[in-house]
PDB file of C-alpha atoms in Angstrom:
ATOM      1  CA  UNK A   1      63.007  95.412  85.820  1.00  0.00           C
ATOM      2  CA  UNK A   2      60.098  97.683  84.253  1.00  0.00           C
ATOM      3  CA  UNK A   3      61.773  97.405  81.061  1.00  0.00           C
ATOM      4  CA  UNK A   4      62.446 101.156  80.907  1.00  0.00           C
ATOM      5  CA  UNK A   5      65.373 103.195  81.714  1.00  0.00           C
ATOM      6  CA  UNK A   6      64.925 105.310  84.995  1.00  0.00           C
ATOM      7  CA  UNK A   7      64.441 109.134  83.892  1.00  0.00           C
ATOM      8  CA  UNK A   8      67.152 110.159  86.349  1.00  0.00           C
ATOM      9  CA  UNK A   9      70.044 109.268  84.003  1.00  0.00           C
ATOM     10  CA  UNK A  10      71.020 111.643  81.526  1.00  0.00           C
ATOM     11  CA  UNK A  11      73.837 112.139  78.809  1.00  0.00           C
ATOM     12  CA  UNK A  12      77.138 113.869  79.894  1.00  0.00           C
ATOM     13  CA  UNK A  13      76.946 115.564  76.073  1.00  0.00           C
ATOM     14  CA  UNK A  14      74.369 116.820  73.762  1.00  0.00           C
ATOM     15  CA  UNK A  15      73.175 114.173  71.291  1.00  0.00           C
ATOM     16  CA  UNK A  16      74.647 111.191  73.208  1.00  0.00           C
ATOM     17  CA  UNK A  17      72.276 108.328  73.416  1.00  0.00           C
ATOM     18  CA  UNK A  18      70.877 107.719  76.598  1.00  0.00           C
ATOM     19  CA  UNK A  19      70.699 104.500  78.620  1.00  0.00           C
ATOM     20  CA  UNK A  20      68.237 101.990  77.481  1.00  0.00           C
ATOM     21  CA  UNK A  21      66.835  99.080  79.297  1.00  0.00           C
ATOM     22  CA  UNK A  22      67.053  95.676  77.079  1.00  0.00           C
ATOM     23  CA  UNK A  23      66.207  92.042  77.580  1.00  0.00           C
ATOM     24  CA  UNK A  24      68.957  90.058  79.292  1.00  0.00           C
ATOM     25  CA  UNK A  25      69.169  88.156  75.890  1.00  0.00           C
ATOM     26  CA  UNK A  26      70.797  91.156  74.302  1.00  0.00           C
ATOM     27  CA  UNK A  27      74.154  90.417  76.159  1.00  0.00           C
ATOM     28  CA  UNK A  28      76.601  88.166  75.301  1.00  0.00           C
ATOM     29  CA  UNK A  29      75.904  86.082  78.076  1.00  0.00           C
ATOM     30  CA  UNK A  30      73.330  85.860  80.875  1.00  0.00           C
ATOM     31  CA  UNK A  31      74.457  87.408  84.437  1.00  0.00           C
ATOM     32  CA  UNK A  32      73.724  84.819  86.743  1.00  0.00           C
ATOM     33  CA  UNK A  33      72.025  87.102  89.565  1.00  0.00           C
ATOM     34  CA  UNK A  34      70.451  89.420  86.844  1.00  0.00           C
ATOM     35  CA  UNK A  35      66.715  89.927  86.151  1.00  0.00           C
ATOM     36  CA  UNK A  36      64.677  90.149  82.832  1.00  0.00           C
ATOM     37  CA  UNK A  37      66.081  93.537  81.611  1.00  0.00           C
ATOM     38  CA  UNK A  38      69.741  95.322  82.079  1.00  0.00           C
ATOM     39  CA  UNK A  39      71.043  98.521  80.766  1.00  0.00           C
ATOM     40  CA  UNK A  40      72.707  99.381  77.676  1.00  0.00           C
ATOM     41  CA  UNK A  41      75.415 102.131  77.227  1.00  0.00           C
ATOM     42  CA  UNK A  42      76.755 102.806  73.775  1.00  0.00           C
ATOM     43  CA  UNK A  43      77.633 105.654  71.316  1.00  0.00           C
ATOM     44  CA  UNK A  44      75.965 103.721  68.646  1.00  0.00           C
ATOM     45  CA  UNK A  45      76.990 106.442  65.643  1.00  0.00           C
ATOM     46  CA  UNK A  46      80.451 106.988  67.184  1.00  0.00           C
ATOM     47  CA  UNK A  47      79.387 110.905  67.044  1.00  0.00           C
ATOM     48  CA  UNK A  48      81.892 111.077  70.132  1.00  0.00           C
ATOM     49  CA  UNK A  49      84.865 108.820  68.871  1.00  0.00           C
ATOM     50  CA  UNK A  50      83.122 105.740  70.452  1.00  0.00           C
ATOM     51  CA  UNK A  51      82.716 107.092  73.945  1.00  0.00           C
ATOM     52  CA  UNK A  52      79.466 107.230  75.970  1.00  0.00           C
ATOM     53  CA  UNK A  53      79.050 108.723  79.488  1.00  0.00           C
ATOM     54  CA  UNK A  54      75.711 108.465  81.359  1.00  0.00           C
ATOM     55  CA  UNK A  55      75.355 110.182  84.603  1.00  0.00           C
ATOM     56  CA  UNK A  56      72.906 110.807  87.282  1.00  0.00           C
ATOM     57  CA  UNK A  57      72.560 112.657  90.596  1.00  0.00           C
ATOM     58  CA  UNK A  58      73.520 115.987  91.680  1.00  0.00           C
ATOM     59  CA  UNK A  59      76.849 117.867  90.769  1.00  0.00           C
ATOM     60  CA  UNK A  60      77.135 118.841  94.324  1.00  0.00           C
ATOM     61  CA  UNK A  61      77.350 114.909  95.476  1.00  0.00           C
ATOM     62  CA  UNK A  62      80.090 114.105  97.738  1.00  0.00           C
ATOM     63  CA  UNK A  63      81.285 111.124  99.466  1.00  0.00           C
ATOM     64  CA  UNK A  64      79.369 108.093  98.027  1.00  0.00           C
ATOM     65  CA  UNK A  65      79.853 104.892  96.413  1.00  0.00           C
ATOM     66  CA  UNK A  66      78.980 103.178  93.100  1.00  0.00           C
ATOM     67  CA  UNK A  67      79.193  99.777  92.545  1.00  0.00           C
ATOM     68  CA  UNK A  68      77.264  97.287  89.910  1.00  0.00           C
ATOM     69  CA  UNK A  69      77.684  94.353  87.785  1.00  0.00           C
ATOM     70  CA  UNK A  70      79.687  95.358  84.411  1.00  0.00           C
ATOM     71  CA  UNK A  71      80.420  93.269  81.119  1.00  0.00           C
ATOM     72  CA  UNK A  72      83.841  93.512  80.260  1.00  0.00           C
ATOM     73  CA  UNK A  73      85.935  93.219  77.450  1.00  0.00           C
ATOM     74  CA  UNK A  74      89.270  91.527  76.384  1.00  0.00           C
ATOM     75  CA  UNK A  75      91.131  92.093  73.144  1.00  0.00           C
ATOM     76  CA  UNK A  76      87.943  92.951  71.387  1.00  0.00           C
ATOM     77  CA  UNK A  77      88.440  92.426  67.698  1.00  0.00           C
ATOM     78  CA  UNK A  78      86.963  95.940  67.094  1.00  0.00           C
ATOM     79  CA  UNK A  79      89.644  97.560  68.844  1.00  0.00           C
ATOM     80  CA  UNK A  80      90.235  98.751  72.476  1.00  0.00           C
ATOM     81  CA  UNK A  81      86.820  98.359  74.379  1.00  0.00           C
ATOM     82  CA  UNK A  82      86.471  99.529  78.024  1.00  0.00           C
ATOM     83  CA  UNK A  83      83.733  99.363  80.396  1.00  0.00           C
ATOM     84  CA  UNK A  84      83.336 101.098  83.921  1.00  0.00           C
ATOM     85  CA  UNK A  85      81.769 103.265  86.509  1.00  0.00           C
ATOM     86  CA  UNK A  86      82.044 107.114  86.372  1.00  0.00           C
ATOM     87  CA  UNK A  87      82.233 109.352  89.698  1.00  0.00           C
ATOM     88  CA  UNK A  88      83.027 113.240  90.613  1.00  0.00           C
ATOM     89  CA  UNK A  89      81.550 113.966  86.998  1.00  0.00           C
ATOM     90  CA  UNK A  90      80.111 117.740  85.640  1.00  0.00           C
ATOM     91  CA  UNK A  91      79.278 118.198  82.270  1.00  0.00           C
ATOM     92  CA  UNK A  92      79.238 122.021  82.903  1.00  0.00           C
ATOM     93  CA  UNK A  93      83.031 121.636  83.882  1.00  0.00           C
ATOM     94  CA  UNK A  94      83.900 119.028  81.020  1.00  0.00           C
ATOM     95  CA  UNK A  95      85.328 116.440  83.420  1.00  0.00           C
ATOM     96  CA  UNK A  96      84.046 113.006  84.061  1.00  0.00           C
ATOM     97  CA  UNK A  97      86.355 110.620  86.051  1.00  0.00           C
ATOM     98  CA  UNK A  98      86.120 107.053  85.253  1.00  0.00           C
ATOM     99  CA  UNK A  99      87.219 103.501  86.572  1.00  0.00           C
ATOM    100  CA  UNK A 100      87.760 101.565  83.324  1.00  0.00           C
ATOM    101  CA  UNK A 101      88.363  98.072  82.730  1.00  0.00           C
ATOM    102  CA  UNK A 102      91.091  97.940  80.114  1.00  0.00           C
ATOM    103  CA  UNK A 103      91.742  94.454  79.661  1.00  0.00           C
ATOM    104  CA  UNK A 104      93.644  94.689  76.249  1.00  0.00           C
ATOM    105  CA  UNK A 105      97.043  92.932  75.854  1.00  0.00           C
ATOM    106  CA  UNK A 106      98.238  96.186  74.285  1.00  0.00           C
ATOM    107  CA  UNK A 107      99.929  97.890  75.840  1.00  0.00           C
ATOM    108  CA  UNK A 108      99.054  95.600  78.792  1.00  0.00           C
ATOM    109  CA  UNK A 109      95.517  94.806  80.547  1.00  0.00           C
ATOM    110  CA  UNK A 110      94.983  96.872  83.617  1.00  0.00           C
ATOM    111  CA  UNK A 111      92.310  98.994  85.290  1.00  0.00           C
ATOM    112  CA  UNK A 112      92.536 102.918  84.614  1.00  0.00           C
ATOM    113  CA  UNK A 113      91.307 105.493  87.134  1.00  0.00           C
ATOM    114  CA  UNK A 114      91.105 108.627  85.275  1.00  0.00           C
ATOM    115  CA  UNK A 115      89.870 111.977  83.954  1.00  0.00           C
ATOM    116  CA  UNK A 116      89.328 113.013  80.508  1.00  0.00           C
ATOM    117  CA  UNK A 117      91.466 116.507  80.677  1.00  0.00           C
ATOM    118  CA  UNK A 118      94.470 115.923  78.479  1.00  0.00           C
ATOM    119  CA  UNK A 119      97.638 117.782  79.200  1.00  0.00           C
ATOM    120  CA  UNK A 120      98.734 118.950  75.585  1.00  0.00           C
ATOM    121  CA  UNK A 121     102.273 119.631  76.862  1.00  0.00           C
ATOM    122  CA  UNK A 122     102.834 115.753  78.460  1.00  0.00           C
ATOM    123  CA  UNK A 123      99.980 114.292  76.326  1.00  0.00           C
ATOM    124  CA  UNK A 124      98.907 112.565  79.428  1.00  0.00           C
ATOM    125  CA  UNK A 125      95.500 113.026  81.576  1.00  0.00           C
ATOM    126  CA  UNK A 126      96.131 115.225  84.482  1.00  0.00           C
ATOM    127  CA  UNK A 127      94.969 112.605  86.757  1.00  0.00           C
ATOM    128  CA  UNK A 128      95.323 108.667  85.572  1.00  0.00           C
ATOM    129  CA  UNK A 129      96.349 105.912  87.944  1.00  0.00           C
ATOM    130  CA  UNK A 130      96.900 102.083  86.447  1.00  0.00           C
ATOM    131  CA  UNK A 131      96.210  99.049  88.383  1.00  0.00           C
ATOM    132  CA  UNK A 132      98.124  96.469  86.823  1.00  0.00           C
ATOM    133  CA  UNK A 133      98.061  92.802  87.245  1.00  0.00           C
ATOM    134  CA  UNK A 134     100.040  92.487  90.427  1.00  0.00           C
ATOM    135  CA  UNK A 135      97.303  94.987  92.037  1.00  0.00           C
ATOM    136  CA  UNK A 136      94.341  92.932  91.215  1.00  0.00           C
ATOM    137  CA  UNK A 137      93.662  90.073  93.679  1.00  0.00           C
ATOM    138  CA  UNK A 138      92.926  87.162  91.911  1.00  0.00           C
ATOM    139  CA  UNK A 139      94.337  88.509  88.697  1.00  0.00           C
ATOM    140  CA  UNK A 140      92.701  90.115  85.580  1.00  0.00           C
ATOM    141  CA  UNK A 141      90.388  88.293  83.749  1.00  0.00           C
ATOM    142  CA  UNK A 142      91.467  87.044  80.346  1.00  0.00           C
ATOM    143  CA  UNK A 143      88.032  86.221  78.710  1.00  0.00           C
ATOM    144  CA  UNK A 144      85.002  88.384  78.135  1.00  0.00           C
ATOM    145  CA  UNK A 145      82.361  88.226  80.765  1.00  0.00           C
ATOM    146  CA  UNK A 146      80.397  89.766  83.791  1.00  0.00           C
ATOM    147  CA  UNK A 147      82.097  91.249  86.826  1.00  0.00           C
ATOM    148  CA  UNK A 148      81.293  93.189  90.075  1.00  0.00           C
ATOM    149  CA  UNK A 149      83.109  96.930  90.115  1.00  0.00           C
ATOM    150  CA  UNK A 150      82.906  99.369  92.647  1.00  0.00           C
ATOM    151  CA  UNK A 151      84.334 102.909  93.319  1.00  0.00           C
ATOM    152  CA  UNK A 152      83.981 104.737  96.672  1.00  0.00           C
ATOM    153  CA  UNK A 153      85.310 108.626  96.144  1.00  0.00           C
ATOM    154  CA  UNK A 154      85.755 111.238  99.257  1.00  0.00           C
ATOM    155  CA  UNK A 155      86.620 114.665  99.482  1.00  0.00           C
ATOM    156  CA  UNK A 156      89.372 114.923 101.895  1.00  0.00           C
ATOM    157  CA  UNK A 157      89.580 118.531 101.534  1.00  0.00           C
ATOM    158  CA  UNK A 158      89.309 121.316  99.016  1.00  0.00           C
ATOM    159  CA  UNK A 159      92.578 119.813  97.406  1.00  0.00           C
ATOM    160  CA  UNK A 160      92.457 116.552  97.812  1.00  0.00           C
ATOM    161  CA  UNK A 161      89.804 113.597  96.741  1.00  0.00           C
ATOM    162  CA  UNK A 162      90.358 109.956  97.391  1.00  0.00           C
ATOM    163  CA  UNK A 163      89.175 107.047  95.531  1.00  0.00           C
ATOM    164  CA  UNK A 164      88.876 103.198  96.768  1.00  0.00           C
ATOM    165  CA  UNK A 165      88.289 100.665  93.880  1.00  0.00           C
ATOM    166  CA  UNK A 166      87.174  97.164  93.896  1.00  0.00           C
ATOM    167  CA  UNK A 167      86.795  94.149  91.418  1.00  0.00           C
ATOM    168  CA  UNK A 168      84.674  91.086  92.256  1.00  0.00           C
ATOM    169  CA  UNK A 169      84.335  92.222  96.052  1.00  0.00           C
ATOM    170  CA  UNK A 170      88.432  92.759  96.575  1.00  0.00           C
ATOM    171  CA  UNK A 171      90.232  96.247  96.814  1.00  0.00           C
ATOM    172  CA  UNK A 172      92.534  97.041  94.314  1.00  0.00           C
ATOM    173  CA  UNK A 173      96.086  97.317  96.049  1.00  0.00           C
ATOM    174  CA  UNK A 174      97.334 100.663  96.586  1.00  0.00           C
ATOM    175  CA  UNK A 175      94.327 102.436  97.363  1.00  0.00           C
ATOM    176  CA  UNK A 176      93.436 104.788  98.391  1.00  0.00           C
ATOM    177  CA  UNK A 177      94.427 106.979  95.311  1.00  0.00           C
ATOM    178  CA  UNK A 178      94.534 110.800  95.918  1.00  0.00           C
ATOM    179  CA  UNK A 179      93.828 113.396  93.187  1.00  0.00           C
ATOM    180  CA  UNK A 180      95.723 116.672  94.096  1.00  0.00           C
ATOM    181  CA  UNK A 181      96.012 117.972  90.739  1.00  0.00           C
ATOM    182  CA  UNK A 182      94.891 121.315  89.357  1.00  0.00           C
ATOM    183  CA  UNK A 183      91.881 119.458  87.989  1.00  0.00           C
ATOM    184  CA  UNK A 184      90.991 117.796  91.130  1.00  0.00           C
ATOM    185  CA  UNK A 185      87.074 117.408  91.580  1.00  0.00           C
ATOM    186  CA  UNK A 186      85.457 117.862  94.963  1.00  0.00           C
ATOM    187  CA  UNK A 187      81.880 116.921  94.048  1.00  0.00           C
ATOM    188  CA  UNK A 188      80.142 115.580  91.083  1.00  0.00           C
ATOM    189  CA  UNK A 189      77.519 113.069  89.635  1.00  0.00           C
ATOM    190  CA  UNK A 190      77.780 109.445  89.194  1.00  0.00           C
ATOM    191  CA  UNK A 191      77.484 107.282  86.095  1.00  0.00           C
ATOM    192  CA  UNK A 192      78.451 104.410  83.666  1.00  0.00           C
ATOM    193  CA  UNK A 193      80.986 104.291  80.866  1.00  0.00           C
ATOM    194  CA  UNK A 194      81.549 102.408  77.931  1.00  0.00           C
ATOM    195  CA  UNK A 195      84.048 103.059  74.963  1.00  0.00           C
ATOM    196  CA  UNK A 196      85.652 101.861  71.808  1.00  0.00           C
ATOM    197  CA  UNK A 197      87.165 104.070  69.236  1.00  0.00           C
ATOM    198  CA  UNK A 198      86.620 101.967  66.084  1.00  0.00           C
ATOM    199  CA  UNK A 199      85.371 104.777  63.659  1.00  0.00           C
ATOM    200  CA  UNK A 200      82.383 102.827  63.549  1.00  0.00           C
ATOM    201  CA  UNK A 201      80.453 102.740  66.914  1.00  0.00           C
ATOM    202  CA  UNK A 202      81.121 102.478  70.412  1.00  0.00           C
ATOM    203  CA  UNK A 203      81.117  99.032  72.100  1.00  0.00           C
ATOM    204  CA  UNK A 204      77.850  98.021  74.028  1.00  0.00           C
ATOM    205  CA  UNK A 205      78.243  98.579  77.824  1.00  0.00           C
ATOM    206  CA  UNK A 206      75.976  96.312  79.752  1.00  0.00           C
ATOM    207  CA  UNK A 207      75.293  97.333  83.298  1.00  0.00           C
ATOM    208  CA  UNK A 208      72.896  95.673  86.108  1.00  0.00           C
ATOM    209  CA  UNK A 209      72.554  95.903  89.920  1.00  0.00           C
ATOM    210  CA  UNK A 210      73.633  99.469  90.309  1.00  0.00           C
ATOM    211  CA  UNK A 211      73.499 100.586  93.908  1.00  0.00           C
ATOM    212  CA  UNK A 212      75.139 104.212  95.054  1.00  0.00           C
ATOM    213  CA  UNK A 213      75.515 104.447  99.004  1.00  0.00           C
ATOM    214  CA  UNK A 214      75.906 107.957 100.859  1.00  0.00           C
ATOM    215  CA  UNK A 215      79.608 107.359 102.834  1.00  0.00           C
ATOM    216  CA  UNK A 216      78.434 110.560 104.934  1.00  0.00           C
ATOM    217  CA  UNK A 217      76.335 108.153 106.781  1.00  0.00           C
ATOM    218  CA  UNK A 218      78.081 106.185 109.262  1.00  0.00           C
ATOM    219  CA  UNK A 219      78.166 105.002 112.980  1.00  0.00           C
ATOM    220  CA  UNK A 220      80.198 108.033 114.323  1.00  0.00           C
ATOM    221  CA  UNK A 221      79.617 109.337 117.664  1.00  0.00           C
ATOM    222  CA  UNK A 222      81.299 112.498 118.668  1.00  0.00           C
ATOM    223  CA  UNK A 223      78.573 113.899 121.044  1.00  0.00           C
ATOM    224  CA  UNK A 224      81.381 114.285 123.442  1.00  0.00           C
ATOM    225  CA  UNK A 225      82.899 117.348 121.491  1.00  0.00           C
ATOM    226  CA  UNK A 226      86.118 115.799 121.284  1.00  0.00           C
ATOM    227  CA  UNK A 227      88.339 114.016 118.732  1.00  0.00           C
ATOM    228  CA  UNK A 228      90.455 111.061 119.984  1.00  0.00           C
ATOM    229  CA  UNK A 229      94.123 111.568 120.219  1.00  0.00           C
ATOM    230  CA  UNK A 230      94.731 107.532 119.516  1.00  0.00           C
ATOM    231  CA  UNK A 231      94.030 104.454 117.534  1.00  0.00           C
ATOM    232  CA  UNK A 232      91.951 102.246 119.636  1.00  0.00           C
ATOM    233  CA  UNK A 233      89.623  99.292 119.651  1.00  0.00           C
ATOM    234  CA  UNK A 234      87.606  98.848 122.710  1.00  0.00           C
ATOM    235  CA  UNK A 235      86.406  95.420 123.969  1.00  0.00           C
ATOM    236  CA  UNK A 236      83.182  94.542 122.797  1.00  0.00           C
ATOM    237  CA  UNK A 237      80.041  94.797 124.898  1.00  0.00           C
ATOM    238  CA  UNK A 238      78.369  92.731 126.532  1.00  0.00           C
ATOM    239  CA  UNK A 239      81.074  89.783 126.079  1.00  0.00           C
ATOM    240  CA  UNK A 240      80.089  86.979 126.297  1.00  0.00           C
ATOM    241  CA  UNK A 241      76.780  87.890 124.130  1.00  0.00           C
ATOM    242  CA  UNK A 242      73.851  86.663 122.753  1.00  0.00           C
ATOM    243  CA  UNK A 243      72.280  87.342 120.402  1.00  0.00           C
ATOM    244  CA  UNK A 244      74.082  90.676 119.728  1.00  0.00           C
ATOM    245  CA  UNK A 245      77.117  92.868 120.765  1.00  0.00           C
ATOM    246  CA  UNK A 246      78.602  96.335 120.249  1.00  0.00           C
ATOM    247  CA  UNK A 247      81.808  97.484 119.104  1.00  0.00           C
ATOM    248  CA  UNK A 248      83.504 100.597 119.832  1.00  0.00           C
ATOM    249  CA  UNK A 249      86.661 101.970 118.045  1.00  0.00           C
ATOM    250  CA  UNK A 250      88.514 105.359 118.032  1.00  0.00           C
ATOM    251  CA  UNK A 251      90.488 107.059 115.356  1.00  0.00           C
ATOM    252  CA  UNK A 252      92.917 109.869 115.573  1.00  0.00           C
ATOM    253  CA  UNK A 253      93.139 110.655 111.734  1.00  0.00           C
ATOM    254  CA  UNK A 254      90.717 110.021 108.804  1.00  0.00           C
ATOM    255  CA  UNK A 255      91.618 106.855 106.698  1.00  0.00           C
ATOM    256  CA  UNK A 256      90.235 103.758 105.286  1.00  0.00           C
ATOM    257  CA  UNK A 257      88.852 101.591 107.781  1.00  0.00           C
ATOM    258  CA  UNK A 258      87.817  97.840 107.938  1.00  0.00           C
ATOM    259  CA  UNK A 259      86.348  96.150 110.873  1.00  0.00           C
ATOM    260  CA  UNK A 260      85.842  92.328 110.210  1.00  0.00           C
ATOM    261  CA  UNK A 261      85.004  89.156 112.053  1.00  0.00           C
ATOM    262  CA  UNK A 262      86.858  85.990 111.641  1.00  0.00           C
ATOM    263  CA  UNK A 263      86.680  82.705 113.521  1.00  0.00           C
ATOM    264  CA  UNK A 264      89.582  80.870 115.103  1.00  0.00           C
ATOM    265  CA  UNK A 265      90.754  79.184 111.669  1.00  0.00           C
ATOM    266  CA  UNK A 266      90.793  82.497 110.207  1.00  0.00           C
ATOM    267  CA  UNK A 267      87.559  82.291 107.987  1.00  0.00           C
ATOM    268  CA  UNK A 268      86.176  85.902 107.490  1.00  0.00           C
ATOM    269  CA  UNK A 269      82.454  85.583 108.764  1.00  0.00           C
ATOM    270  CA  UNK A 270      81.333  89.217 108.549  1.00  0.00           C
ATOM    271  CA  UNK A 271      82.759  92.831 107.186  1.00  0.00           C
ATOM    272  CA  UNK A 272      80.999  95.406 109.468  1.00  0.00           C
ATOM    273  CA  UNK A 273      82.872  98.500 108.087  1.00  0.00           C
ATOM    274  CA  UNK A 274      84.749  99.116 104.829  1.00  0.00           C
ATOM    275  CA  UNK A 275      85.074 102.816 103.784  1.00  0.00           C
ATOM    276  CA  UNK A 276      86.872 106.060 104.752  1.00  0.00           C
ATOM    277  CA  UNK A 277      86.115 107.351 108.239  1.00  0.00           C
ATOM    278  CA  UNK A 278      87.034 110.697 109.554  1.00  0.00           C
ATOM    279  CA  UNK A 279      88.565 110.967 113.025  1.00  0.00           C
ATOM    280  CA  UNK A 280      86.199 110.165 115.738  1.00  0.00           C
ATOM    281  CA  UNK A 281      84.566 107.829 117.829  1.00  0.00           C
ATOM    282  CA  UNK A 282      82.559 104.988 116.420  1.00  0.00           C
ATOM    283  CA  UNK A 283      80.578 102.132 117.406  1.00  0.00           C
ATOM    284  CA  UNK A 284      79.025  99.392 115.364  1.00  0.00           C
ATOM    285  CA  UNK A 285      76.776  96.474 116.257  1.00  0.00           C
ATOM    286  CA  UNK A 286      77.182  92.869 115.359  1.00  0.00           C
ATOM    287  CA  UNK A 287      74.175  90.696 115.332  1.00  0.00           C
ATOM    288  CA  UNK A 288      76.156  87.166 115.431  1.00  0.00           C
ATOM    289  CA  UNK A 289      75.222  86.495 111.577  1.00  0.00           C
ATOM    290  CA  UNK A 290      77.734  85.922 108.696  1.00  0.00           C
ATOM    291  CA  UNK A 291      77.718  87.412 105.441  1.00  0.00           C
ATOM    292  CA  UNK A 292      74.418  85.593 103.988  1.00  0.00           C
ATOM    293  CA  UNK A 293      72.476  86.319 107.180  1.00  0.00           C
ATOM    294  CA  UNK A 294      73.200  83.008 108.768  1.00  0.00           C
ATOM    295  CA  UNK A 295      73.307  82.838 112.672  1.00  0.00           C
ATOM    296  CA  UNK A 296      76.894  81.695 113.699  1.00  0.00           C
ATOM    297  CA  UNK A 297      77.199  78.862 116.087  1.00  0.00           C
ATOM    298  CA  UNK A 298      78.557  79.561 119.813  1.00  0.00           C
ATOM    299  CA  UNK A 299      82.245  80.160 120.404  1.00  0.00           C
ATOM    300  CA  UNK A 300      85.101  82.433 120.229  1.00  0.00           C
ATOM    301  CA  UNK A 301      85.470  84.839 117.603  1.00  0.00           C
ATOM    302  CA  UNK A 302      88.156  87.355 116.762  1.00  0.00           C
ATOM    303  CA  UNK A 303      87.181  91.060 115.502  1.00  0.00           C
ATOM    304  CA  UNK A 304      89.763  93.239 113.809  1.00  0.00           C
ATOM    305  CA  UNK A 305      90.585  96.685 112.957  1.00  0.00           C
ATOM    306  CA  UNK A 306      92.751  97.655 110.344  1.00  0.00           C
ATOM    307  CA  UNK A 307      93.160 101.518 109.321  1.00  0.00           C
ATOM    308  CA  UNK A 308      96.333 103.074 107.904  1.00  0.00           C
ATOM    309  CA  UNK A 309      98.542 100.151 108.159  1.00  0.00           C
ATOM    310  CA  UNK A 310      97.574  99.605 111.670  1.00  0.00           C
ATOM    311  CA  UNK A 311      95.830  96.358 112.759  1.00  0.00           C
ATOM    312  CA  UNK A 312      94.107  95.548 116.345  1.00  0.00           C
ATOM    313  CA  UNK A 313      92.606  92.526 116.957  1.00  0.00           C
ATOM    314  CA  UNK A 314      90.266  91.091 120.200  1.00  0.00           C
ATOM    315  CA  UNK A 315      88.399  88.081 121.011  1.00  0.00           C
ATOM    316  CA  UNK A 316      84.782  87.789 121.779  1.00  0.00           C
ATOM    317  CA  UNK A 317      82.441  84.814 122.530  1.00  0.00           C
ATOM    318  CA  UNK A 318      78.969  84.204 121.605  1.00  0.00           C
ATOM    319  CA  UNK A 319      76.962  81.853 124.027  1.00  0.00           C
ATOM    320  CA  UNK A 320      73.799  80.704 123.190  1.00  0.00           C
TER     321      UNK A 320
END
């Protein structure tokens, strides 16, 4: 909101135009929760065939998420137009990975998670996954507009990288997606991506509310020096409780973990954990508040953990 882009952002390729801060009025439509300024990313002179990739952070970064509000295009009259987020990118290695909102009807509207390395034998990218309409909770938009995108990336080992992709707060079905190919990246910068190949210029990509989080920071507690042999969810303590309680659980293998609170009608109250976690002992506190920070009323609540196709639920009571 200073009216100037952070100097931490840099171009992927020499000669590219860097991200600039422009007024909200520059965008095709205002962002409801935006401020006075937003970020603009564009290959203005089509010097790189309409693609613009802006990066920040160190190339050694691992295990993080990037999310933000992205203006997405559908069937732009100037030709195929994509905007999205980049992860695990390194200009020195000539590789960037992006989740792009490719909402053109030809060949089909989709999200594409892929790198930029083309196999000249198959003429396909060496890492490429599509999320088509059936994989998108709520469906793929049919009109241009602002949407919230998020990518979580984690290095599983030296041959496997995993990705979790989200759109408007919902995880795309089929995640995690694993890259085990010859061009697999196990670290890299995060960034913003915009593309349109029309021979004149690239599509303007508009971005706001960019947040990057370190996924290595967790509630993990392996102080006992041993890893659990089973997947388990403990009874919260204290129970009944007021105003807060602690929930502990064990993971025998690393996986994407979701720990949520629901009322007895099945309505979600709070998400306490959502992301990849390694095998270990974990503990997290719930303060009796919902996603908006409001204190919930007294009553019985369900807390559930989902991991690797397994689900365990238990009840707890809030008393005031």
